[in-house]
PDB file of C-alpha atoms in Angstrom:
ATOM      1  CA  MET O 204       0.000   0.000   0.000  1.00  0.00           C
ATOM      2  CA  ASN O 205       2.811   2.409   0.873  1.00  0.00           C
ATOM      3  CA  ARG O 206       4.446   1.745  -2.508  1.00  0.00           C
ATOM      4  CA  VAL O 207       1.172   2.547  -4.255  1.00  0.00           C
ATOM      5  CA  LEU O 208       0.723   5.780  -2.288  1.00  0.00           C
ATOM      6  CA  ARG O 209       4.265   6.868  -3.224  1.00  0.00           C
ATOM      7  CA  ASP O 210       3.595   6.218  -6.914  1.00  0.00           C
ATOM      8  CA  LYS O 211       2.282   9.447  -8.448  1.00  0.00           C
ATOM      9  CA  LYS O 212       0.978   7.645 -11.517  1.00  0.00           C
ATOM     10  CA  ALA O 213      -1.028   5.248  -9.350  1.00  0.00           C
ATOM     11  CA  ILE O 214      -2.449   8.170  -7.383  1.00  0.00           C
ATOM     12  CA  LEU O 215      -3.420   9.858 -10.647  1.00  0.00           C
ATOM     13  CA  VAL O 216      -5.220   6.718 -11.841  1.00  0.00           C
ATOM     14  CA  PHE O 217      -7.266   6.550  -8.649  1.00  0.00           C
ATOM     15  CA  VAL O 218      -8.000  10.263  -8.311  1.00  0.00           C
ATOM     16  CA  LEU O 219      -8.512  11.355 -11.924  1.00  0.00           C
ATOM     17  CA  PRO O 220     -11.896   9.646 -12.620  1.00  0.00           C
ATOM     18  CA  GLY O 221     -13.432  11.071  -9.472  1.00  0.00           C
ATOM     19  CA  PHE O 222     -11.911  14.482 -10.129  1.00  0.00           C
ATOM     20  CA  ILE O 223     -13.326  14.528 -13.674  1.00  0.00           C
ATOM     21  CA  LEU O 224     -16.813  13.628 -12.436  1.00  0.00           C
ATOM     22  CA  TYR O 225     -16.592  16.217  -9.658  1.00  0.00           C
ATOM     23  CA  THR O 226     -15.510  18.878 -12.140  1.00  0.00           C
ATOM     24  CA  VAL O 227     -18.268  18.072 -14.632  1.00  0.00           C
ATOM     25  CA  PHE O 228     -21.131  17.759 -12.150  1.00  0.00           C
ATOM     26  CA  VAL O 229     -20.081  20.254  -9.440  1.00  0.00           C
ATOM     27  CA  ILE O 230     -17.422  22.766 -10.488  1.00  0.00           C
ATOM     28  CA  LEU O 231     -18.702  23.539 -13.997  1.00  0.00           C
ATOM     29  CA  PRO O 232     -22.350  24.065 -12.923  1.00  0.00           C
ATOM     30  CA  ILE O 233     -21.154  26.489 -10.245  1.00  0.00           C
ATOM     31  CA  ILE O 234     -19.110  28.397 -12.821  1.00  0.00           C
ATOM     32  CA  TRP O 235     -22.025  28.480 -15.265  1.00  0.00           C
ATOM     33  CA  SER O 236     -24.353  29.707 -12.512  1.00  0.00           C
ATOM     34  CA  GLY O 237     -21.869  32.475 -11.780  1.00  0.00           C
ATOM     35  CA  VAL O 238     -21.849  33.462 -15.456  1.00  0.00           C
ATOM     36  CA  TYR O 239     -25.637  33.298 -15.788  1.00  0.00           C
ATOM     37  CA  SER O 240     -26.062  35.436 -12.666  1.00  0.00           C
ATOM     38  CA  LEU O 241     -24.551  38.353 -14.600  1.00  0.00           C
ATOM     39  CA  PHE O 242     -27.390  38.209 -17.130  1.00  0.00           C
ATOM     40  CA  GLU O 243     -31.143  38.637 -16.972  1.00  0.00           C
ATOM     41  CA  GLY O 244     -33.935  36.932 -18.848  1.00  0.00           C
ATOM     42  CA  THR O 245     -33.991  33.419 -20.301  1.00  0.00           C
ATOM     43  CA  VAL O 246     -31.077  31.687 -22.014  1.00  0.00           C
ATOM     44  CA  GLY O 247     -31.555  31.579 -25.783  1.00  0.00           C
ATOM     45  CA  MET O 248     -34.449  34.075 -25.776  1.00  0.00           C
ATOM     46  CA  LYS O 249     -34.529  37.665 -27.036  1.00  0.00           C
ATOM     47  CA  ASN O 250     -34.764  39.011 -23.485  1.00  0.00           C
ATOM     48  CA  TRP O 251     -31.378  37.458 -22.553  1.00  0.00           C
ATOM     49  CA  SER O 252     -29.078  40.414 -21.872  1.00  0.00           C
ATOM     50  CA  PHE O 253     -26.086  41.371 -19.756  1.00  0.00           C
ATOM     51  CA  ALA O 254     -27.085  42.834 -16.384  1.00  0.00           C
ATOM     52  CA  GLY O 255     -23.813  43.051 -14.470  1.00  0.00           C
ATOM     53  CA  LEU O 256     -24.448  43.012 -10.748  1.00  0.00           C
ATOM     54  CA  ALA O 257     -28.092  44.053 -11.054  1.00  0.00           C
ATOM     55  CA  ASN O 258     -29.343  40.609 -10.016  1.00  0.00           C
ATOM     56  CA  TYR O 259     -27.282  40.754  -6.829  1.00  0.00           C
ATOM     57  CA  ALA O 260     -28.574  44.240  -6.007  1.00  0.00           C
ATOM     58  CA  ARG O 261     -32.103  43.023  -6.608  1.00  0.00           C
ATOM     59  CA  LEU O 262     -31.785  40.441  -3.833  1.00  0.00           C
ATOM     60  CA  PHE O 263     -31.811  43.168  -1.169  1.00  0.00           C
ATOM     61  CA  THR O 264     -35.102  44.633  -2.396  1.00  0.00           C
ATOM     62  CA  ASP O 265     -36.859  41.363  -3.220  1.00  0.00           C
ATOM     63  CA  LYS O 266     -39.386  40.687  -0.445  1.00  0.00           C
ATOM     64  CA  ASN O 267     -39.965  37.122  -1.637  1.00  0.00           C
ATOM     65  CA  PHE O 268     -36.232  36.385  -1.459  1.00  0.00           C
ATOM     66  CA  MET O 269     -35.981  37.877   2.024  1.00  0.00           C
ATOM     67  CA  ASN O 270     -38.977  35.819   3.134  1.00  0.00           C
ATOM     68  CA  ALA O 271     -37.442  32.630   1.707  1.00  0.00           C
ATOM     69  CA  LEU O 272     -34.128  33.435   3.421  1.00  0.00           C
ATOM     70  CA  SER O 273     -35.928  33.941   6.744  1.00  0.00           C
ATOM     71  CA  VAL O 274     -37.823  30.652   6.302  1.00  0.00           C
ATOM     72  CA  ASN O 275     -34.567  28.863   5.520  1.00  0.00           C
ATOM     73  CA  MET O 276     -32.699  30.229   8.535  1.00  0.00           C
ATOM     74  CA  ARG O 277     -35.484  29.366  10.980  1.00  0.00           C
ATOM     75  CA  TYR O 278     -35.855  25.917   9.448  1.00  0.00           C
ATOM     76  CA  VAL O 279     -32.087  25.306   9.543  1.00  0.00           C
ATOM     77  CA  LEU O 280     -31.899  26.273  13.213  1.00  0.00           C
ATOM     78  CA  MET O 281     -34.763  24.000  14.242  1.00  0.00           C
ATOM     79  CA  VAL O 282     -33.912  21.001  12.103  1.00  0.00           C
ATOM     80  CA  THR O 283     -30.115  20.972  12.440  1.00  0.00           C
ATOM     81  CA  LEU O 284     -30.238  21.170  16.223  1.00  0.00           C
ATOM     82  CA  GLY O 285     -33.121  18.701  16.360  1.00  0.00           C
ATOM     83  CA  GLN O 286     -31.589  16.107  14.050  1.00  0.00           C
ATOM     84  CA  VAL O 287     -28.116  16.086  15.594  1.00  0.00           C
ATOM     85  CA  GLY O 288     -29.246  16.715  19.173  1.00  0.00           C
ATOM     86  CA  LEU O 289     -31.864  13.967  19.222  1.00  0.00           C
ATOM     87  CA  GLY O 290     -29.534  11.733  17.209  1.00  0.00           C
ATOM     88  CA  LEU O 291     -26.959  12.145  19.979  1.00  0.00           C
ATOM     89  CA  VAL O 292     -29.567  11.335  22.637  1.00  0.00           C
ATOM     90  CA  MET O 293     -30.639   8.187  20.793  1.00  0.00           C
ATOM     91  CA  ALA O 294     -27.017   7.114  20.321  1.00  0.00           C
ATOM     92  CA  LEU O 295     -26.446   7.427  24.076  1.00  0.00           C
ATOM     93  CA  VAL O 296     -29.597   5.392  24.690  1.00  0.00           C
ATOM     94  CA  PHE O 297     -28.316   2.687  22.320  1.00  0.00           C
ATOM     95  CA  LYS O 298     -24.950   2.614  24.064  1.00  0.00           C
ATOM     96  CA  PHE O 299     -25.906   2.717  27.740  1.00  0.00           C
ATOM     97  CA  TRP O 300     -29.536   1.644  28.116  1.00  0.00           C
ATOM     98  CA  VAL O 301     -30.649  -0.560  25.238  1.00  0.00           C
ATOM     99  CA  LYS O 302     -28.977  -3.927  25.667  1.00  0.00           C
ATOM    100  CA  LYS O 303     -31.595  -6.511  24.784  1.00  0.00           C
ATOM    101  CA  PHE O 304     -32.891  -6.387  21.194  1.00  0.00           C
ATOM    102  CA  GLY O 305     -30.482  -3.519  20.509  1.00  0.00           C
ATOM    103  CA  ALA O 306     -30.123  -4.354  16.822  1.00  0.00           C
ATOM    104  CA  LEU O 307     -33.913  -4.444  16.379  1.00  0.00           C
ATOM    105  CA  VAL O 308     -34.359  -1.088  18.134  1.00  0.00           C
ATOM    106  CA  ARG O 309     -31.652   0.542  16.008  1.00  0.00           C
ATOM    107  CA  THR O 310     -33.249  -0.841  12.847  1.00  0.00           C
ATOM    108  CA  ILE O 311     -36.645   0.564  13.820  1.00  0.00           C
ATOM    109  CA  VAL O 312     -35.168   3.986  14.596  1.00  0.00           C
ATOM    110  CA  PHE O 313     -33.229   4.002  11.315  1.00  0.00           C
ATOM    111  CA  PHE O 314     -36.191   2.836   9.206  1.00  0.00           C
ATOM    112  CA  PRO O 315     -37.656   6.323   8.449  1.00  0.00           C
ATOM    113  CA  VAL O 316     -34.384   7.265   6.726  1.00  0.00           C
ATOM    114  CA  VAL O 317     -35.080   4.890   3.831  1.00  0.00           C
ATOM    115  CA  LEU O 318     -38.721   5.894   3.339  1.00  0.00           C
ATOM    116  CA  PRO O 319     -39.559   7.954   0.216  1.00  0.00           C
ATOM    117  CA  THR O 320     -40.104  11.635   0.969  1.00  0.00           C
ATOM    118  CA  VAL O 321     -43.560  11.634  -0.627  1.00  0.00           C
ATOM    119  CA  ALA O 322     -44.645   8.672   1.516  1.00  0.00           C
ATOM    120  CA  VAL O 323     -43.434  10.400   4.681  1.00  0.00           C
ATOM    121  CA  ALA O 324     -45.212  13.620   3.675  1.00  0.00           C
ATOM    122  CA  GLN O 325     -48.483  11.726   3.119  1.00  0.00           C
ATOM    123  CA  LEU O 326     -48.098  10.045   6.511  1.00  0.00           C
ATOM    124  CA  PHE O 327     -47.583  13.352   8.316  1.00  0.00           C
ATOM    125  CA  ALA O 328     -50.376  15.015   6.353  1.00  0.00           C
ATOM    126  CA  LYS O 329     -52.687  12.406   7.889  1.00  0.00           C
ATOM    127  CA  ILE O 330     -51.160  12.934  11.336  1.00  0.00           C
ATOM    128  CA  TYR O 331     -51.747  16.697  11.141  1.00  0.00           C
ATOM    129  CA  GLU O 332     -55.194  16.407   9.515  1.00  0.00           C
ATOM    130  CA  ILE O 333     -58.136  18.336  10.931  1.00  0.00           C
ATOM    131  CA  GLN O 334     -60.767  17.876   8.213  1.00  0.00           C
ATOM    132  CA  PRO O 335     -62.849  15.879   7.426  1.00  0.00           C
ATOM    133  CA  HIS O 336     -61.605  13.932  10.460  1.00  0.00           C
ATOM    134  CA  TYR O 337     -59.025  14.619  13.124  1.00  0.00           C
ATOM    135  CA  GLY O 338     -55.619  13.147  12.418  1.00  0.00           C
ATOM    136  CA  LEU O 339     -53.537  11.375  15.048  1.00  0.00           C
ATOM    137  CA  LEU O 340     -52.157  14.556  16.643  1.00  0.00           C
ATOM    138  CA  ASN O 341     -55.471  16.380  16.923  1.00  0.00           C
ATOM    139  CA  SER O 342     -57.211  13.178  18.082  1.00  0.00           C
ATOM    140  CA  LEU O 343     -54.701  12.800  20.930  1.00  0.00           C
ATOM    141  CA  LEU O 344     -55.118  16.435  21.925  1.00  0.00           C
ATOM    142  CA  ALA O 345     -58.888  16.086  21.935  1.00  0.00           C
ATOM    143  CA  ALA O 346     -58.718  12.839  23.934  1.00  0.00           C
ATOM    144  CA  LEU O 347     -56.547  14.587  26.545  1.00  0.00           C
ATOM    145  CA  GLY O 348     -59.047  17.408  26.874  1.00  0.00           C
ATOM    146  CA  LEU O 349     -56.829  19.905  25.066  1.00  0.00           C
ATOM    147  CA  GLU O 350     -59.406  20.951  22.483  1.00  0.00           C
ATOM    148  CA  ASN O 351     -58.024  24.489  22.515  1.00  0.00           C
ATOM    149  CA  LEU O 352     -54.790  23.154  20.954  1.00  0.00           C
ATOM    150  CA  VAL O 353     -56.551  21.415  18.065  1.00  0.00           C
ATOM    151  CA  GLN O 354     -55.665  23.327  14.907  1.00  0.00           C
ATOM    152  CA  PRO O 355     -54.764  22.964  11.210  1.00  0.00           C
ATOM    153  CA  TRP O 356     -51.071  22.376  11.805  1.00  0.00           C
ATOM    154  CA  ILE O 357     -49.980  22.652   8.165  1.00  0.00           C
ATOM    155  CA  GLY O 358     -52.836  24.935   7.126  1.00  0.00           C
ATOM    156  CA  GLN O 359     -51.733  28.072   8.954  1.00  0.00           C
ATOM    157  CA  SER O 360     -48.518  30.042   8.695  1.00  0.00           C
ATOM    158  CA  SER O 361     -47.853  30.112  12.443  1.00  0.00           C
ATOM    159  CA  THR O 362     -47.432  26.329  12.733  1.00  0.00           C
ATOM    160  CA  ALA O 363     -46.674  25.097   9.197  1.00  0.00           C
ATOM    161  CA  LEU O 364     -42.892  25.554   9.367  1.00  0.00           C
ATOM    162  CA  GLY O 365     -42.632  23.923  12.787  1.00  0.00           C
ATOM    163  CA  SER O 366     -44.742  21.000  11.582  1.00  0.00           C
ATOM    164  CA  LEU O 367     -42.505  20.571   8.549  1.00  0.00           C
ATOM    165  CA  ALA O 368     -39.397  20.741  10.755  1.00  0.00           C
ATOM    166  CA  ALA O 369     -40.813  18.065  13.081  1.00  0.00           C
ATOM    167  CA  MET O 370     -41.310  15.731  10.125  1.00  0.00           C
ATOM    168  CA  ASP O 371     -37.764  16.213   8.814  1.00  0.00           C
ATOM    169  CA  ILE O 372     -36.284  15.786  12.297  1.00  0.00           C
ATOM    170  CA  TRP O 373     -38.163  12.496  12.723  1.00  0.00           C
ATOM    171  CA  VAL O 374     -36.926  11.222   9.373  1.00  0.00           C
ATOM    172  CA  ALA O 375     -33.226  11.917  10.016  1.00  0.00           C
ATOM    173  CA  ILE O 376     -32.827  11.026  13.700  1.00  0.00           C
ATOM    174  CA  GLY O 377     -31.973   7.426  12.823  1.00  0.00           C
ATOM    175  CA  PHE O 378     -29.245   8.453  10.386  1.00  0.00           C
ATOM    176  CA  TYR O 379     -27.382  10.642  12.870  1.00  0.00           C
ATOM    177  CA  SER O 380     -27.970   8.320  15.822  1.00  0.00           C
ATOM    178  CA  ILE O 381     -26.293   5.431  13.981  1.00  0.00           C
ATOM    179  CA  ILE O 382     -23.310   7.582  12.971  1.00  0.00           C
ATOM    180  CA  ILE O 383     -22.810   8.852  16.527  1.00  0.00           C
ATOM    181  CA  TYR O 384     -23.404   5.380  17.959  1.00  0.00           C
ATOM    182  CA  GLY O 385     -20.576   4.091  15.773  1.00  0.00           C
ATOM    183  CA  ALA O 386     -18.313   6.788  17.215  1.00  0.00           C
ATOM    184  CA  LEU O 387     -19.359   5.807  20.740  1.00  0.00           C
ATOM    185  CA  LEU O 388     -18.371   2.204  20.051  1.00  0.00           C
ATOM    186  CA  ASP O 389     -14.866   3.395  19.176  1.00  0.00           C
ATOM    187  CA  ILE O 390     -14.445   4.942  22.637  1.00  0.00           C
ATOM    188  CA  SER O 391     -12.643   2.494  24.867  1.00  0.00           C
ATOM    189  CA  SER O 392     -14.812   1.035  27.615  1.00  0.00           C
ATOM    190  CA  GLU O 393     -11.774   1.335  29.894  1.00  0.00           C
ATOM    191  CA  VAL O 394     -11.925   5.131  29.608  1.00  0.00           C
ATOM    192  CA  ILE O 395     -15.595   5.152  30.576  1.00  0.00           C
ATOM    193  CA  GLU O 396     -15.036   2.708  33.428  1.00  0.00           C
ATOM    194  CA  ALA O 397     -12.099   4.731  34.757  1.00  0.00           C
ATOM    195  CA  ALA O 398     -14.258   7.884  34.768  1.00  0.00           C
ATOM    196  CA  ARG O 399     -16.974   6.081  36.693  1.00  0.00           C
ATOM    197  CA  ILE O 400     -14.470   4.773  39.234  1.00  0.00           C
ATOM    198  CA  ASP O 401     -13.247   8.349  39.711  1.00  0.00           C
ATOM    199  CA  GLY O 402     -16.793   9.327  40.658  1.00  0.00           C
ATOM    200  CA  CYS O 403     -18.072  10.882  37.416  1.00  0.00           C
ATOM    201  CA  LYS O 404     -21.822  11.271  37.354  1.00  0.00           C
ATOM    202  CA  PRO O 405     -23.635  10.670  34.047  1.00  0.00           C
ATOM    203  CA  CYS O 406     -23.720  14.370  33.126  1.00  0.00           C
ATOM    204  CA  GLN O 407     -20.044  14.797  34.022  1.00  0.00           C
ATOM    205  CA  LEU O 408     -19.144  11.661  32.083  1.00  0.00           C
ATOM    206  CA  PHE O 409     -20.837  13.034  28.990  1.00  0.00           C
ATOM    207  CA  TRP O 410     -19.566  16.606  29.212  1.00  0.00           C
ATOM    208  CA  HIS O 411     -15.970  15.993  30.234  1.00  0.00           C
ATOM    209  CA  ILE O 412     -15.241  12.589  28.650  1.00  0.00           C
ATOM    210  CA  LEU O 413     -17.635  11.704  25.841  1.00  0.00           C
ATOM    211  CA  ARG O 414     -18.263  15.161  24.397  1.00  0.00           C
ATOM    212  CA  PRO O 415     -14.618  15.974  23.569  1.00  0.00           C
ATOM    213  CA  LEU O 416     -14.101  12.523  22.079  1.00  0.00           C
ATOM    214  CA  LEU O 417     -17.287  12.782  20.022  1.00  0.00           C
ATOM    215  CA  MET O 418     -16.704  16.360  18.866  1.00  0.00           C
ATOM    216  CA  PRO O 419     -15.172  15.525  15.451  1.00  0.00           C
ATOM    217  CA  ILE O 420     -18.123  13.325  14.479  1.00  0.00           C
ATOM    218  CA  LEU O 421     -20.638  15.792  15.965  1.00  0.00           C
ATOM    219  CA  VAL O 422     -19.173  18.585  13.849  1.00  0.00           C
ATOM    220  CA  THR O 423     -19.364  16.365  10.774  1.00  0.00           C
ATOM    221  CA  CYS O 424     -23.012  15.608  11.542  1.00  0.00           C
ATOM    222  CA  LEU O 425     -23.737  19.314  12.020  1.00  0.00           C
ATOM    223  CA  ILE O 426     -22.213  20.085   8.638  1.00  0.00           C
ATOM    224  CA  PHE O 427     -24.181  17.281   6.945  1.00  0.00           C
ATOM    225  CA  SER O 428     -27.415  18.452   8.546  1.00  0.00           C
ATOM    226  CA  PHE O 429     -26.737  22.148   7.899  1.00  0.00           C
ATOM    227  CA  THR O 430     -25.992  21.750   4.209  1.00  0.00           C
ATOM    228  CA  GLY O 431     -28.973  19.445   3.763  1.00  0.00           C
ATOM    229  CA  THR O 432     -31.423  21.779   5.486  1.00  0.00           C
ATOM    230  CA  VAL O 433     -30.182  24.859   3.621  1.00  0.00           C
ATOM    231  CA  LYS O 434     -31.122  23.060   0.390  1.00  0.00           C
ATOM    232  CA  MET O 435     -34.543  22.056   1.753  1.00  0.00           C
ATOM    233  CA  PHE O 436     -36.886  21.409  -1.159  1.00  0.00           C
ATOM    234  CA  GLU O 437     -38.639  18.065  -1.626  1.00  0.00           C
ATOM    235  CA  SER O 438     -40.048  17.639   1.889  1.00  0.00           C
ATOM    236  CA  ALA O 439     -41.662  21.091   1.859  1.00  0.00           C
ATOM    237  CA  LEU O 440     -42.949  20.571  -1.667  1.00  0.00           C
ATOM    238  CA  ALA O 441     -44.504  17.228  -0.730  1.00  0.00           C
ATOM    239  CA  LEU O 442     -46.058  18.278   2.609  1.00  0.00           C
ATOM    240  CA  THR O 443     -47.052  21.928   2.225  1.00  0.00           C
ATOM    241  CA  GLY O 444     -46.215  22.939  -1.347  1.00  0.00           C
ATOM    242  CA  GLY O 445     -44.443  25.977   0.095  1.00  0.00           C
ATOM    243  CA  GLY O 446     -47.612  27.245   1.737  1.00  0.00           C
ATOM    244  CA  PRO O 447     -49.778  28.395   3.253  1.00  0.00           C
ATOM    245  CA  GLY O 448     -48.885  31.540   1.332  1.00  0.00           C
ATOM    246  CA  ARG O 449     -45.089  31.533   1.439  1.00  0.00           C
ATOM    247  CA  ALA O 450     -44.764  30.305   5.030  1.00  0.00           C
ATOM    248  CA  THR O 451     -42.652  27.275   4.038  1.00  0.00           C
ATOM    249  CA  THR O 452     -41.171  28.487   0.747  1.00  0.00           C
ATOM    250  CA  SER O 453     -37.413  27.911   0.977  1.00  0.00           C
ATOM    251  CA  LEU O 454     -34.611  29.450  -1.063  1.00  0.00           C
ATOM    252  CA  SER O 455     -34.403  26.322  -3.213  1.00  0.00           C
ATOM    253  CA  MET O 456     -38.121  26.434  -3.948  1.00  0.00           C
ATOM    254  CA  TYR O 457     -37.973  30.137  -4.767  1.00  0.00           C
ATOM    255  CA  MET O 458     -34.940  29.551  -6.986  1.00  0.00           C
ATOM    256  CA  TYR O 459     -36.769  26.762  -8.839  1.00  0.00           C
ATOM    257  CA  ASP O 460     -39.887  28.873  -9.374  1.00  0.00           C
ATOM    258  CA  THR O 461     -37.826  31.836 -10.537  1.00  0.00           C
ATOM    259  CA  ALA O 462     -35.678  29.884 -12.981  1.00  0.00           C
ATOM    260  CA  PHE O 463     -38.129  27.293 -14.330  1.00  0.00           C
ATOM    261  CA  THR O 464     -41.644  28.621 -13.723  1.00  0.00           C
ATOM    262  CA  TYR O 465     -41.074  32.307 -14.469  1.00  0.00           C
ATOM    263  CA  MET O 466     -38.115  31.556 -16.777  1.00  0.00           C
ATOM    264  CA  LYS O 467     -35.785  34.106 -15.193  1.00  0.00           C
ATOM    265  CA  THR O 468     -32.604  32.086 -15.559  1.00  0.00           C
ATOM    266  CA  GLY O 469     -30.204  34.857 -14.565  1.00  0.00           C
ATOM    267  CA  TYR O 470     -31.941  35.765 -11.328  1.00  0.00           C
ATOM    268  CA  GLY O 471     -32.528  32.087 -10.501  1.00  0.00           C
ATOM    269  CA  SER O 472     -28.791  31.437 -10.926  1.00  0.00           C
ATOM    270  CA  THR O 473     -28.072  34.305  -8.541  1.00  0.00           C
ATOM    271  CA  ILE O 474     -30.284  32.718  -5.879  1.00  0.00           C
ATOM    272  CA  ALA O 475     -28.585  29.355  -6.491  1.00  0.00           C
ATOM    273  CA  LEU O 476     -25.198  30.961  -5.863  1.00  0.00           C
ATOM    274  CA  VAL O 477     -26.494  32.457  -2.615  1.00  0.00           C
ATOM    275  CA  ILE O 478     -27.548  28.968  -1.472  1.00  0.00           C
ATOM    276  CA  PHE O 479     -24.086  27.660  -2.375  1.00  0.00           C
ATOM    277  CA  LEU O 480     -22.355  30.468  -0.469  1.00  0.00           C
ATOM    278  CA  ILE O 481     -24.535  29.915   2.603  1.00  0.00           C
ATOM    279  CA  CYS O 482     -23.535  26.233   2.597  1.00  0.00           C
ATOM    280  CA  VAL O 483     -19.826  27.045   2.238  1.00  0.00           C
ATOM    281  CA  VAL O 484     -19.729  29.864   4.806  1.00  0.00           C
ATOM    282  CA  GLY O 485     -21.967  28.035   7.282  1.00  0.00           C
ATOM    283  CA  SER O 486     -19.865  24.869   7.089  1.00  0.00           C
ATOM    284  CA  ARG O 487     -16.722  26.902   7.636  1.00  0.00           C
ATOM    285  CA  LEU O 488     -18.215  28.639  10.674  1.00  0.00           C
ATOM    286  CA  ILE O 489     -19.157  25.282  12.179  1.00  0.00           C
ATOM    287  CA  ARG O 490     -15.562  24.129  11.722  1.00  0.00           C
ATOM    288  CA  LEU O 491     -14.264  27.307  13.372  1.00  0.00           C
ATOM    289  CA  LEU O 492     -16.716  26.854  16.228  1.00  0.00           C
ATOM    290  CA  ASP O 493     -15.333  23.362  16.782  1.00  0.00           C
ATOM    291  CA  ARG O 494     -11.754  24.559  16.716  1.00  0.00           C
ATOM    292  CA  ASN O 495     -12.061  27.648  18.888  1.00  0.00           C
ATOM    293  CA  LYS O 496     -15.011  27.148  21.228  1.00  0.00           C
ATOM    294  CA  LEU O 497     -15.892  23.528  21.824  1.00  0.00           C
ATOM    295  CA  LYS O 498     -12.555  21.938  22.633  1.00  0.00           C
TER     296      LYS O 498
END
């Protein structure tokens, strides 16, 4: 293996195919989006003309863009913390409390990850239903005597985004719990036992022993979740369609409508670049947070 890694030709053979695919499907589209963002109109049509930085200036006065950005940021905050936080809790449960039938429990928790988005959206639409019959959530509230809390969860702007976030958190908990559980298995049981002998309580064991050892994988999970939630599209489209109004319209949905429904390719490319920059900058900030604050 060492001989192969020292052979530059061998390295080139292994790296080049992946690099070519990455360039064609990632780098070039980003470059083309950057070029298109300097134009306005539709590619190949008479209204296609050079606009300079006008599309970027337009972002600051576009109320629909600002609304989509606000929806995205609130959604990212709820879902990223929920997915990774609850994934961490479930991983700890797998490690320290679930002994019997552990494999079965982990399989059940992971199962939502492999479900089609449309199927999950239909399931939660039934859970949140209020007409013609109460769904599961409203039925439970009514059975508990909490009729005042019965409401159209995805039919009003005040609760639609939170309802969507709850669905996406539920779907991804299994994915992050399994990743973190794998990292927990790599921590030597001798380290944990030594901490317990020294008198560490559960909270102290987690904060002073497990947390620092898990930090690299937690940061990776945060980056995965952050970049995925910034690009939120299919789950919102399937459950709420971006509504009611624009209460759950994300940047990706607004970009799609702008570029493909209203045929404004230049402005749509500008929004796509903003999404890309948010992913890059946000991921970098998470890395810096790990390096400077959480160690």
